Tab-separated table of C-alpha atoms and ligand atoms in Angstrom:
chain	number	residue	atom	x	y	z
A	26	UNK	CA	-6.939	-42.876	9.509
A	27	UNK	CA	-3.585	-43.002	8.254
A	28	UNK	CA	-2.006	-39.595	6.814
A	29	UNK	CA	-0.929	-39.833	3.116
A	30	UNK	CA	0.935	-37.076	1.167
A	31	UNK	CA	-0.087	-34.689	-1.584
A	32	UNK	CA	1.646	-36.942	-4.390
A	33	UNK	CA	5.372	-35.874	-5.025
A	34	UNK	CA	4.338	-31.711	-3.570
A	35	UNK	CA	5.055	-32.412	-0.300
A	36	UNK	CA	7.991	-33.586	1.092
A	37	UNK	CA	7.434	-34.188	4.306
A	38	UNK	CA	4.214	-34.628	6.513
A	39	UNK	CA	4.454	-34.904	10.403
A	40	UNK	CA	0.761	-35.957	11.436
A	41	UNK	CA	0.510	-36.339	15.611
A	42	UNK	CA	3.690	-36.446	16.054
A	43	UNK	CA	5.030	-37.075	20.009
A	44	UNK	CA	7.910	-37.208	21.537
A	45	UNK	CA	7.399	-38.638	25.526
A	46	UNK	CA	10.814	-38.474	27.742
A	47	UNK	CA	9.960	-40.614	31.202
A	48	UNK	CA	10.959	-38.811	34.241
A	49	UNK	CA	12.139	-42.004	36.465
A	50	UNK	CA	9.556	-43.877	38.467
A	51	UNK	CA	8.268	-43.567	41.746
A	52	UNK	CA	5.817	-45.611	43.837
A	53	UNK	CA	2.222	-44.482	44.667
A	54	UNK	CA	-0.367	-45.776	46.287
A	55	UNK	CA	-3.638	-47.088	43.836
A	56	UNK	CA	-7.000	-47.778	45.353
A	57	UNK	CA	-9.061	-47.671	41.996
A	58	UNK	CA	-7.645	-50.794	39.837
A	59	UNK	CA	-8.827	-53.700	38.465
A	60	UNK	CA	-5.930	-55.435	40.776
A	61	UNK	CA	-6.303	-55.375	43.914
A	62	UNK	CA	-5.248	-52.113	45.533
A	63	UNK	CA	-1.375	-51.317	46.531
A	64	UNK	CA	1.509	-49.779	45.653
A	65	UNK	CA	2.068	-48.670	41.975
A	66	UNK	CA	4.463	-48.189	40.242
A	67	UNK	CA	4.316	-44.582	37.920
A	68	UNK	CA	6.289	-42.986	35.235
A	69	UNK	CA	5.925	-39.432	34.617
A	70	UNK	CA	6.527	-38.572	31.447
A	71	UNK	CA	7.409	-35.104	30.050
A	72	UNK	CA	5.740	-34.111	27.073
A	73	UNK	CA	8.277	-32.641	25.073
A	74	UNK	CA	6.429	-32.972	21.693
A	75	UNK	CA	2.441	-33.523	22.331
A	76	UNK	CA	0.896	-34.369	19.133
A	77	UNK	CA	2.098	-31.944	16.513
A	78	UNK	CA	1.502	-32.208	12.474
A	79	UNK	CA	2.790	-30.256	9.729
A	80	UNK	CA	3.940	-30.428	6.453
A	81	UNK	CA	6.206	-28.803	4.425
A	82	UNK	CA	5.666	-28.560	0.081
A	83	UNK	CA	8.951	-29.369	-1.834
A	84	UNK	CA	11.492	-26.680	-1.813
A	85	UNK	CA	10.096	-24.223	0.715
A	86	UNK	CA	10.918	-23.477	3.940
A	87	UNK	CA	8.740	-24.068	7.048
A	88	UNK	CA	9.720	-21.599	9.879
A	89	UNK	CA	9.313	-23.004	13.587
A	90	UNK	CA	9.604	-20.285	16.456
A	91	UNK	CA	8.971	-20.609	20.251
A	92	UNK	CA	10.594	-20.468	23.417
A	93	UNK	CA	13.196	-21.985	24.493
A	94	UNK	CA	11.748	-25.895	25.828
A	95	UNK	CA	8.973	-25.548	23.669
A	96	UNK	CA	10.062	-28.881	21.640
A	97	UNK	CA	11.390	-27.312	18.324
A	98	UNK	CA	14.834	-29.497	18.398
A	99	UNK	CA	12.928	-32.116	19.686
A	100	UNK	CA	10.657	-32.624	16.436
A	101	UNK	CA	14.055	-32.235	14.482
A	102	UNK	CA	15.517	-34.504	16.336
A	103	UNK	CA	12.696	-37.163	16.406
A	104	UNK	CA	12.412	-36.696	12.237
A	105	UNK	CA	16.053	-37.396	12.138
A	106	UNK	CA	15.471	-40.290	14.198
A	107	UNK	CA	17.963	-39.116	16.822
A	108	UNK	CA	14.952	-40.328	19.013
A	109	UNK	CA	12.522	-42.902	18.866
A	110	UNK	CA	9.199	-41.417	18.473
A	111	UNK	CA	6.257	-42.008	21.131
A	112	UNK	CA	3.755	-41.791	18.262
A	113	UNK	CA	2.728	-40.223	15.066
A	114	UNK	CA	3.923	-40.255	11.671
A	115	UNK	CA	6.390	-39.051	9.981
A	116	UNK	CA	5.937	-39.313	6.121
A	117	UNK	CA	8.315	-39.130	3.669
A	118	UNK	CA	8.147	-38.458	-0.123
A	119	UNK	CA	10.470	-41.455	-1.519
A	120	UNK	CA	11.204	-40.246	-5.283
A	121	UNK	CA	13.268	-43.120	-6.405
A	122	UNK	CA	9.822	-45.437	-5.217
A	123	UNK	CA	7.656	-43.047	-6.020
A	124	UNK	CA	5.786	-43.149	-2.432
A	125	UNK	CA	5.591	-42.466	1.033
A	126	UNK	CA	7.680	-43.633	3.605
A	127	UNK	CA	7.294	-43.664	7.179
A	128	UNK	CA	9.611	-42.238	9.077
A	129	UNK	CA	8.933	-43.010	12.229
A	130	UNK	CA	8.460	-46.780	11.664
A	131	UNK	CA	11.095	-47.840	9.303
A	132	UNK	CA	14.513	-49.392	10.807
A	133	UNK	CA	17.735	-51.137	9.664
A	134	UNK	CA	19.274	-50.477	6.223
A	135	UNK	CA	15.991	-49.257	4.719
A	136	UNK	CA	15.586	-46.320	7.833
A	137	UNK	CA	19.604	-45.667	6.664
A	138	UNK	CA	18.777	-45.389	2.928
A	139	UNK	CA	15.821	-42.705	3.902
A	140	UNK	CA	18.162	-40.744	6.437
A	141	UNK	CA	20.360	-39.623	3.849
A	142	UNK	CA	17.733	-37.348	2.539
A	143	UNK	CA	17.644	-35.596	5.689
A	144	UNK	CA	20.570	-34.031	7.444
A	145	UNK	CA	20.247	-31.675	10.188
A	146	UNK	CA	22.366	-28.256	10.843
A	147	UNK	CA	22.957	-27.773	14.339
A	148	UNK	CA	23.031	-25.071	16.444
A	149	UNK	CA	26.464	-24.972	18.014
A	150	UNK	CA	29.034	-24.980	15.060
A	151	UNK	CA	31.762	-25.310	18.366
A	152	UNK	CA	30.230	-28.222	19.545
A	153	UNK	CA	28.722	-29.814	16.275
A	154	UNK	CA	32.370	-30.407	14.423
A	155	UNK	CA	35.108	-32.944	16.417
A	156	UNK	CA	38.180	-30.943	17.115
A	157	UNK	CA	40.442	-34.105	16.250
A	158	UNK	CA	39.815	-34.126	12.410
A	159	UNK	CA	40.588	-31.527	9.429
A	160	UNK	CA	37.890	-29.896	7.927
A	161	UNK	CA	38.358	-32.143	4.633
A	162	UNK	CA	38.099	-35.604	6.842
A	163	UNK	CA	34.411	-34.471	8.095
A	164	UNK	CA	32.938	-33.523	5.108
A	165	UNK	CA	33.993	-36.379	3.698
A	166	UNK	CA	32.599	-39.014	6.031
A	167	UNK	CA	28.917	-38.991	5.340
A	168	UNK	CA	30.052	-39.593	1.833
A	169	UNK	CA	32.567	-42.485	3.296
A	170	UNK	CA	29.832	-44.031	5.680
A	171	UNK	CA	27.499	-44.075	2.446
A	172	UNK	CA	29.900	-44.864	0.170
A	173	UNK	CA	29.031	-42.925	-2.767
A	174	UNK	CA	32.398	-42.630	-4.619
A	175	UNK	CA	36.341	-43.900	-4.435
A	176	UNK	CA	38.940	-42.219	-2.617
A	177	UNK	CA	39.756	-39.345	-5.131
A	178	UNK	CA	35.804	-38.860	-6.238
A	179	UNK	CA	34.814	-38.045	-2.384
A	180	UNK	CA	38.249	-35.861	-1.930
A	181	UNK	CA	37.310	-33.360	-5.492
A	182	UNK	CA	33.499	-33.604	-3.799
A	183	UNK	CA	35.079	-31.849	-0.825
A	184	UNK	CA	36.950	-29.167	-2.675
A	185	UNK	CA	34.047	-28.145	-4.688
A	186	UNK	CA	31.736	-28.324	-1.399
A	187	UNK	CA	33.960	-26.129	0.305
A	188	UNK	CA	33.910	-23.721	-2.490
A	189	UNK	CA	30.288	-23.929	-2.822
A	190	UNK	CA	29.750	-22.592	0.727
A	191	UNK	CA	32.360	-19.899	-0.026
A	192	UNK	CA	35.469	-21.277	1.471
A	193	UNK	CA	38.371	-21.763	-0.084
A	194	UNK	CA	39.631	-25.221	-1.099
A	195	UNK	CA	42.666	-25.277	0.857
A	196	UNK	CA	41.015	-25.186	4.028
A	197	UNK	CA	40.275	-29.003	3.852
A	198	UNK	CA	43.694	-29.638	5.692
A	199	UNK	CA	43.152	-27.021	8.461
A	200	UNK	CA	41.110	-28.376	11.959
A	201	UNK	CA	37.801	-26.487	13.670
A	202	UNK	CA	39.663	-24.057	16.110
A	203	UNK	CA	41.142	-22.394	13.047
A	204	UNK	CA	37.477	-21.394	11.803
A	205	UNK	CA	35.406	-18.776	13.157
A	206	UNK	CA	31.662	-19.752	14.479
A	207	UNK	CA	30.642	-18.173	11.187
A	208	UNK	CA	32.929	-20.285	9.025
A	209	UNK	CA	32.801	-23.040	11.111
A	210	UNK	CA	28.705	-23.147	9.912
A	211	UNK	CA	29.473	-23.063	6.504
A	212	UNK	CA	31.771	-26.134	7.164
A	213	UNK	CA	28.900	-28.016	8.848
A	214	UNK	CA	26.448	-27.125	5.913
A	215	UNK	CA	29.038	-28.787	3.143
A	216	UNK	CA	29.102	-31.709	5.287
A	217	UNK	CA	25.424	-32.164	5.782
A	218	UNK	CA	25.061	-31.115	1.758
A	219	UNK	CA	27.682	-34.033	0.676
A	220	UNK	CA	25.039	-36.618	0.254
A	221	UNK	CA	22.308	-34.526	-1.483
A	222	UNK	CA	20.171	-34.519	0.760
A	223	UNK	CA	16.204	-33.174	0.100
A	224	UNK	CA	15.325	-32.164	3.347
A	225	UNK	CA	17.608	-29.472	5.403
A	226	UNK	CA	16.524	-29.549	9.097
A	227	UNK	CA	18.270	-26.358	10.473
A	228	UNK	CA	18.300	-25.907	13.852
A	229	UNK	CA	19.060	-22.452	15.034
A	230	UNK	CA	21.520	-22.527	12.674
A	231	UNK	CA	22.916	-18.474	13.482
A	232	UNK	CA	21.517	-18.194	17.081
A	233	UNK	CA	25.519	-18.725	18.048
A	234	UNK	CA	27.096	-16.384	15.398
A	235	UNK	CA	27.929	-12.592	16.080
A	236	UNK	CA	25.100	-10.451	14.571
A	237	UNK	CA	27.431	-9.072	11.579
A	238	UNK	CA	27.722	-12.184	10.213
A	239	UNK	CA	24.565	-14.066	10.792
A	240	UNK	CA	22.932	-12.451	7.334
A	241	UNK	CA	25.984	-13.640	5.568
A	242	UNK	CA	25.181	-17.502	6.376
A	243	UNK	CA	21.273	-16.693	6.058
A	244	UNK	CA	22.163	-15.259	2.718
A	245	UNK	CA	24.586	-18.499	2.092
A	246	UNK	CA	21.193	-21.218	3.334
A	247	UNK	CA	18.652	-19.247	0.868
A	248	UNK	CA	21.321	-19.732	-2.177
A	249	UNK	CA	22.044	-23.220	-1.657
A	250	UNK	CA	18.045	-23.809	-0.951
A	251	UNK	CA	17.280	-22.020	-5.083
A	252	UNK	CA	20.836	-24.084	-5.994
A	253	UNK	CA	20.038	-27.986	-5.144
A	254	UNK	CA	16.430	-27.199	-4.833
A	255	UNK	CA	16.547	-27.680	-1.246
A	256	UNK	CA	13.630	-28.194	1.508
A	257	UNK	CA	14.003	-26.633	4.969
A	258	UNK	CA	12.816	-27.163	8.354
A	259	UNK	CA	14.312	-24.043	10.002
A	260	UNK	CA	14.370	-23.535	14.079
A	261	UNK	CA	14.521	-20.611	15.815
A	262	UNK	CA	13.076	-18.891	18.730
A	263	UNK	CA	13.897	-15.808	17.153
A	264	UNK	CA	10.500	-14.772	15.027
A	265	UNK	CA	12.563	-11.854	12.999
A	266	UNK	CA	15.105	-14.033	11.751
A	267	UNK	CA	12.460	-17.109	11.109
A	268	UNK	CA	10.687	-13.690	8.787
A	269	UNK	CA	13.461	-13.685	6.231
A	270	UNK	CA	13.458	-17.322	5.178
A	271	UNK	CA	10.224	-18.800	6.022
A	272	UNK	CA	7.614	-19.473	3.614
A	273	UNK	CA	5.189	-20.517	6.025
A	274	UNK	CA	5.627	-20.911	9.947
A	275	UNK	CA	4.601	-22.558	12.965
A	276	UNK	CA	4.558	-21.003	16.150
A	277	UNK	CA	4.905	-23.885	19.300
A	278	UNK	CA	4.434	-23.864	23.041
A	279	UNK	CA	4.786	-26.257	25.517
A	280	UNK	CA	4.942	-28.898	22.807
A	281	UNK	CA	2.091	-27.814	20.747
A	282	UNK	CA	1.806	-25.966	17.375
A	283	UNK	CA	-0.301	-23.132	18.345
A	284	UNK	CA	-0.767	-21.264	15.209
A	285	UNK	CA	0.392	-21.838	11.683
A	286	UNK	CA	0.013	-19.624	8.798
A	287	UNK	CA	1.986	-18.229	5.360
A	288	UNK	CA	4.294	-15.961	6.730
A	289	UNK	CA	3.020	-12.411	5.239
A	290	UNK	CA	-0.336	-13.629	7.331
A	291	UNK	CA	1.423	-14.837	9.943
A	292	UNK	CA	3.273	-11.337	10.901
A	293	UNK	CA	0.356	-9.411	9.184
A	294	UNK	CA	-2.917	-11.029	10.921
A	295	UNK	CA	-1.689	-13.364	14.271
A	296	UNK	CA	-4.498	-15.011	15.628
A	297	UNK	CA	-3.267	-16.300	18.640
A	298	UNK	CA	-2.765	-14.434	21.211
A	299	UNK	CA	0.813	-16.456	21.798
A	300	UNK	CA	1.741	-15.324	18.830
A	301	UNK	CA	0.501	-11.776	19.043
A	302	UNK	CA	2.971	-11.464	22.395
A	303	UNK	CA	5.804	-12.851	20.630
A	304	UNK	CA	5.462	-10.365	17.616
A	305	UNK	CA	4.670	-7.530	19.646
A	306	UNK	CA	8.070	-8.125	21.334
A	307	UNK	CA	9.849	-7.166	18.209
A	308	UNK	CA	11.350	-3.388	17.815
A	309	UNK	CA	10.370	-1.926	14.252
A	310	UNK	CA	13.221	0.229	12.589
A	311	UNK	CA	10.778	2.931	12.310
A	312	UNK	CA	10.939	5.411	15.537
A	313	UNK	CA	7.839	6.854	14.883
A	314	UNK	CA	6.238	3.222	14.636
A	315	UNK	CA	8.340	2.085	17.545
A	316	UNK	CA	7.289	4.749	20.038
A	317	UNK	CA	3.401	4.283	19.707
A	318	UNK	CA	3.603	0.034	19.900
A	319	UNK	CA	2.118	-1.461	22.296
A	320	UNK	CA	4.375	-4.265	24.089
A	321	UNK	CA	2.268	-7.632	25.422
A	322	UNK	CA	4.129	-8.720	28.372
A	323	UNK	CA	3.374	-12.606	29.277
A	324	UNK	CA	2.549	-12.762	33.070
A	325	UNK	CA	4.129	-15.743	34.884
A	326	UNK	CA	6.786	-18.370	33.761
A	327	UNK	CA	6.397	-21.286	31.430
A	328	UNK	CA	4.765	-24.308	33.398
A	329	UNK	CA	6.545	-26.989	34.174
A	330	UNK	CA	6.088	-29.545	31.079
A	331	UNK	CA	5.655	-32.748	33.135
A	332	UNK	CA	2.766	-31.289	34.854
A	333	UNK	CA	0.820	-29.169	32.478
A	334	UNK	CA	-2.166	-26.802	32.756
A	335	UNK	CA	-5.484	-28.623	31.955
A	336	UNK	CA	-7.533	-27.066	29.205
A	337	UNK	CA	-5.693	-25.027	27.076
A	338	UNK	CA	-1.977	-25.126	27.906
A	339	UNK	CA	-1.406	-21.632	27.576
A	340	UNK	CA	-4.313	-20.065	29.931
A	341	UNK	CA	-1.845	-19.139	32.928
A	342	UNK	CA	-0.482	-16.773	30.658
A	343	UNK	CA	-2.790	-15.657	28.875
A	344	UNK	CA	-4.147	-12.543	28.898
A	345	UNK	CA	-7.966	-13.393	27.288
A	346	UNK	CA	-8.272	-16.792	29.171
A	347	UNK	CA	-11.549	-17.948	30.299
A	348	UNK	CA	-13.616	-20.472	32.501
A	349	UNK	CA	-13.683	-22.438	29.346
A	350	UNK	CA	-9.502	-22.613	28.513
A	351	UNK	CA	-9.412	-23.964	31.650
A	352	UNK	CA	-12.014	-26.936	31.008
A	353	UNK	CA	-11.896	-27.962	27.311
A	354	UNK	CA	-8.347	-28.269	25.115
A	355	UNK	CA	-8.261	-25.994	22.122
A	356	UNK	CA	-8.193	-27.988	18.619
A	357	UNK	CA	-5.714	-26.795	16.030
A	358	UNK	CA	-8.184	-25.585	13.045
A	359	UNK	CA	-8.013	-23.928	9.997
A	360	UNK	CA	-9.724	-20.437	11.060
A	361	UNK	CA	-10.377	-19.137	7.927
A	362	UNK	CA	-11.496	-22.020	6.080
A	363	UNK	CA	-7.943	-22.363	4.540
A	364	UNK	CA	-3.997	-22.627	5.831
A	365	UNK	CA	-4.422	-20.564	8.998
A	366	UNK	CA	-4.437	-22.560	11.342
A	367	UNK	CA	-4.838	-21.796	15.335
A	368	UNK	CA	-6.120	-23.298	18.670
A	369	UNK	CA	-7.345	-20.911	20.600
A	370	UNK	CA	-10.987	-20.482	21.805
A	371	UNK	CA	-11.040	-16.922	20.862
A	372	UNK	CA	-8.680	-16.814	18.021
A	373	UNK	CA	-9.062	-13.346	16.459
A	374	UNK	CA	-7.377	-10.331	14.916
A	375	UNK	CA	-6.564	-8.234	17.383
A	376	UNK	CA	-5.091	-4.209	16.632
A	377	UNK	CA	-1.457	-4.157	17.533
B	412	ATP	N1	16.791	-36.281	25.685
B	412	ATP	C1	15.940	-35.689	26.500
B	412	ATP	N2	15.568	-36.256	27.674
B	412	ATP	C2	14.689	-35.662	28.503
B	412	ATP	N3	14.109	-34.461	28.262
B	412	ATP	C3	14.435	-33.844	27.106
B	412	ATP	C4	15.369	-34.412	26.174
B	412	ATP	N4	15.496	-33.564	25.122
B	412	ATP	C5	14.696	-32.523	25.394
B	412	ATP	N5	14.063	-32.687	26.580
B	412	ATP	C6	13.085	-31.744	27.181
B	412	ATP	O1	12.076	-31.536	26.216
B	412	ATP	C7	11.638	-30.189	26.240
B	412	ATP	C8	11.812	-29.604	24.852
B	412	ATP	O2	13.207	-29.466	24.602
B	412	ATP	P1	13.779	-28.937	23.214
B	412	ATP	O3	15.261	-29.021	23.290
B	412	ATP	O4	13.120	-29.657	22.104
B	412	ATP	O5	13.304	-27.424	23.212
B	412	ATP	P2	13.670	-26.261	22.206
B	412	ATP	O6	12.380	-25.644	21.784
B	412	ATP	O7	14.569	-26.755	21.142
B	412	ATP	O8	14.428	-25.223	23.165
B	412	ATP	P3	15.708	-24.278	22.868
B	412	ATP	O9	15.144	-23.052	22.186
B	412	ATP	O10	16.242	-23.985	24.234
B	412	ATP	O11	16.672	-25.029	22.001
B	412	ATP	C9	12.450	-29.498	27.314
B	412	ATP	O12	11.674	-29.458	28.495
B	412	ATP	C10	13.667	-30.375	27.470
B	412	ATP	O13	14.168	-30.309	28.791
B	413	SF4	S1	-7.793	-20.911	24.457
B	413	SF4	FE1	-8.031	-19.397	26.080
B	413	SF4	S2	-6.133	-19.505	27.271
B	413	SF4	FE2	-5.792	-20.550	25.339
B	413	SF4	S3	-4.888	-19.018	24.022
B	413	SF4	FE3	-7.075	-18.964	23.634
B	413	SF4	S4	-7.906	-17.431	25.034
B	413	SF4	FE4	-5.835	-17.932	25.741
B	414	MG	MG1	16.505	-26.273	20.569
């Protein structure tokens, strides 16, 4: 059955989402077929994002943490539609129509008209901002390509945006290399706030910056979320910094949400045993604390995603897998009868 939204509460709702990329063809031989038998020919696909849902209420912030290649960008991406989705839904709360929109199935002008409410921060503010134009010229072009004022409406916008983020107006004339990482993110979050957007999809937005001023642009994001009543999908593989600005997160591998909780229960009670590795892998400020913690260390490397385990695709790291992981997938379930959600065959609180 087709997902539908909590009225006008919930801005977005991913339901099964996934996100295939084929891995070139190759020929094999097939005896079992309803053709006659002979040479094939087979796509692998890897399974970047594997059937992942979510959703995130107006104004908060949804946290998503895992490992580098376990498909975070990839959903951000594929709600953006940088990609085209394999399947899934991808439903949006349309205000001006007063219902849900799909996402992942709308095209042409009406898919433009929807994208606007979305922009995405990236990760690399080096990469993410062309060299060849002033600061002033790209925050204005979203407004440009939508065409939301004249000439001298989009150039005050600009000035005020760059104020807004903290920078000073006269900065609008000056190009990228002048910035530093940290400045250059504040440019690329008054360019992706120039056309109002509702929903901010921030991908590792401080990973890049120096430490001392990573806070600073955390600080500036939670502002700007309370100021234009904001929503965020924020990436990061780093759980500590997801624990400032998260409401509620979701914890992936291998293209799977494995556990999803409100954050205080989320850091307080993991029930995955993913999840309980990746938080025990955080120092605590507290020496005392910090000296009698007990560090999970993963065994083995990720798998490769185009040929995953079969069961549960965690169990060849896992330390508490069984016959069973092995045999029978996991299903992603509310564990306590509420929002905690895990899949995991022996999800439990465990002492840290
Ligand atoms: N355009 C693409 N074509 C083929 N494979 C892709 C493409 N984009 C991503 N992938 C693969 O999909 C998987 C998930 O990648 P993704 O970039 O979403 O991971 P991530 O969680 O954002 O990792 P990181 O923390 O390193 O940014 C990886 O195995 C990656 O190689
Ligand atoms: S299902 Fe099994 S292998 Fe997977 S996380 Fe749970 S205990 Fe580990
Ligand atoms: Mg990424």
């Amino acid at each position: 059955m087709a997902a539908t939204l909590v009225e006008n509460r919930t801005l977005l709702k991913v339901d099964e989402l996934k996100m295939y990329f084929p891995q070139g063809a190759r020929l094999a031989w097939s005896a079992a077929s309803t053709d006659k038998p002979g040479l094939r020919r087979v796509v692998k696909y890897l399974r970047a994002v594997d059937g992942v849902s979510f959703s995130i209420e107006r104004g908060q912030t949804l946290g998503l943490v895992g490992e580098s290649g376990s498909g975070k960008t990839t959903i951000g991406r594929a709600i953006v539609r940088l990609y085209e989705p394999t399947a899934g839904q991808i439903l949006f709360w349309d205000k001006d129509q007063d219902k849900e929109l799909d996402l992942a199935s709308l095209d042409g002008e009406k898919l433009r008209q929807v994208r606007r409410r979305v922009q995405m921060v990236f990760q690399d503010p080096y990469a993410s901002l062309n060299p060849r134009f002033t600061i002033g010229s790209l925050i204005a072009e979203p407004m440009q390509i939508y065409n939301t004022g004249s000439k001298q409406e989009i150039h005050d916008r600009v000035l005020e945006l760059l104020k807004v983020v903290g920078l000073r107006p006269e900065y609008a004339d000056r190009y990228p290399h002048e910035f530093s990482g940290g400045q250059r993110q504040r440019i690329a979050v008054a360019r992706a706030l120039s056309i109002n957007p509702e929903l901010v999809i921030a991908d590792e937005p401080v990973s890049a910056l120096d430490v001392s001023v990573r806070a600073q642009v955390l600080n500036l994001l939670q502002r700007l979320q309370k100021q234009f009543a904001l929503t965020y999908l924020f990436v990061s593989h780093d759980l500590s910094v997801v624990r400032h600005v998260a409401d509620r997160i979701a914890v992936m591998y291998m293209g799977k949400i494995v556990e999803m909780a409100d954050r205080d229960e989320l850091y307080s009670a993991p029930l995955h045993p993913y999840t309980q590795a990746l938080l025990s892998a955080i120092p605590i400020p507290d020496p005392q604390v910090e000296k009698k913690r007990q560090r999970i260390i993963l065994p083995g490397d990720l798998p490769s995603p185009i040929n995953l385990p079969t069961g549960c695709r965690f169990r060849t790291r896992c330390p508490l897998a069984q016959q069973i992981c092995s045999e029978v997938e996991p299903s992603f379930e509310a564990k306590d009868g509420g929002s905690h959600f895990a899949a995991c065959h022996f999800a439990q609180k465990r002492a840290s």
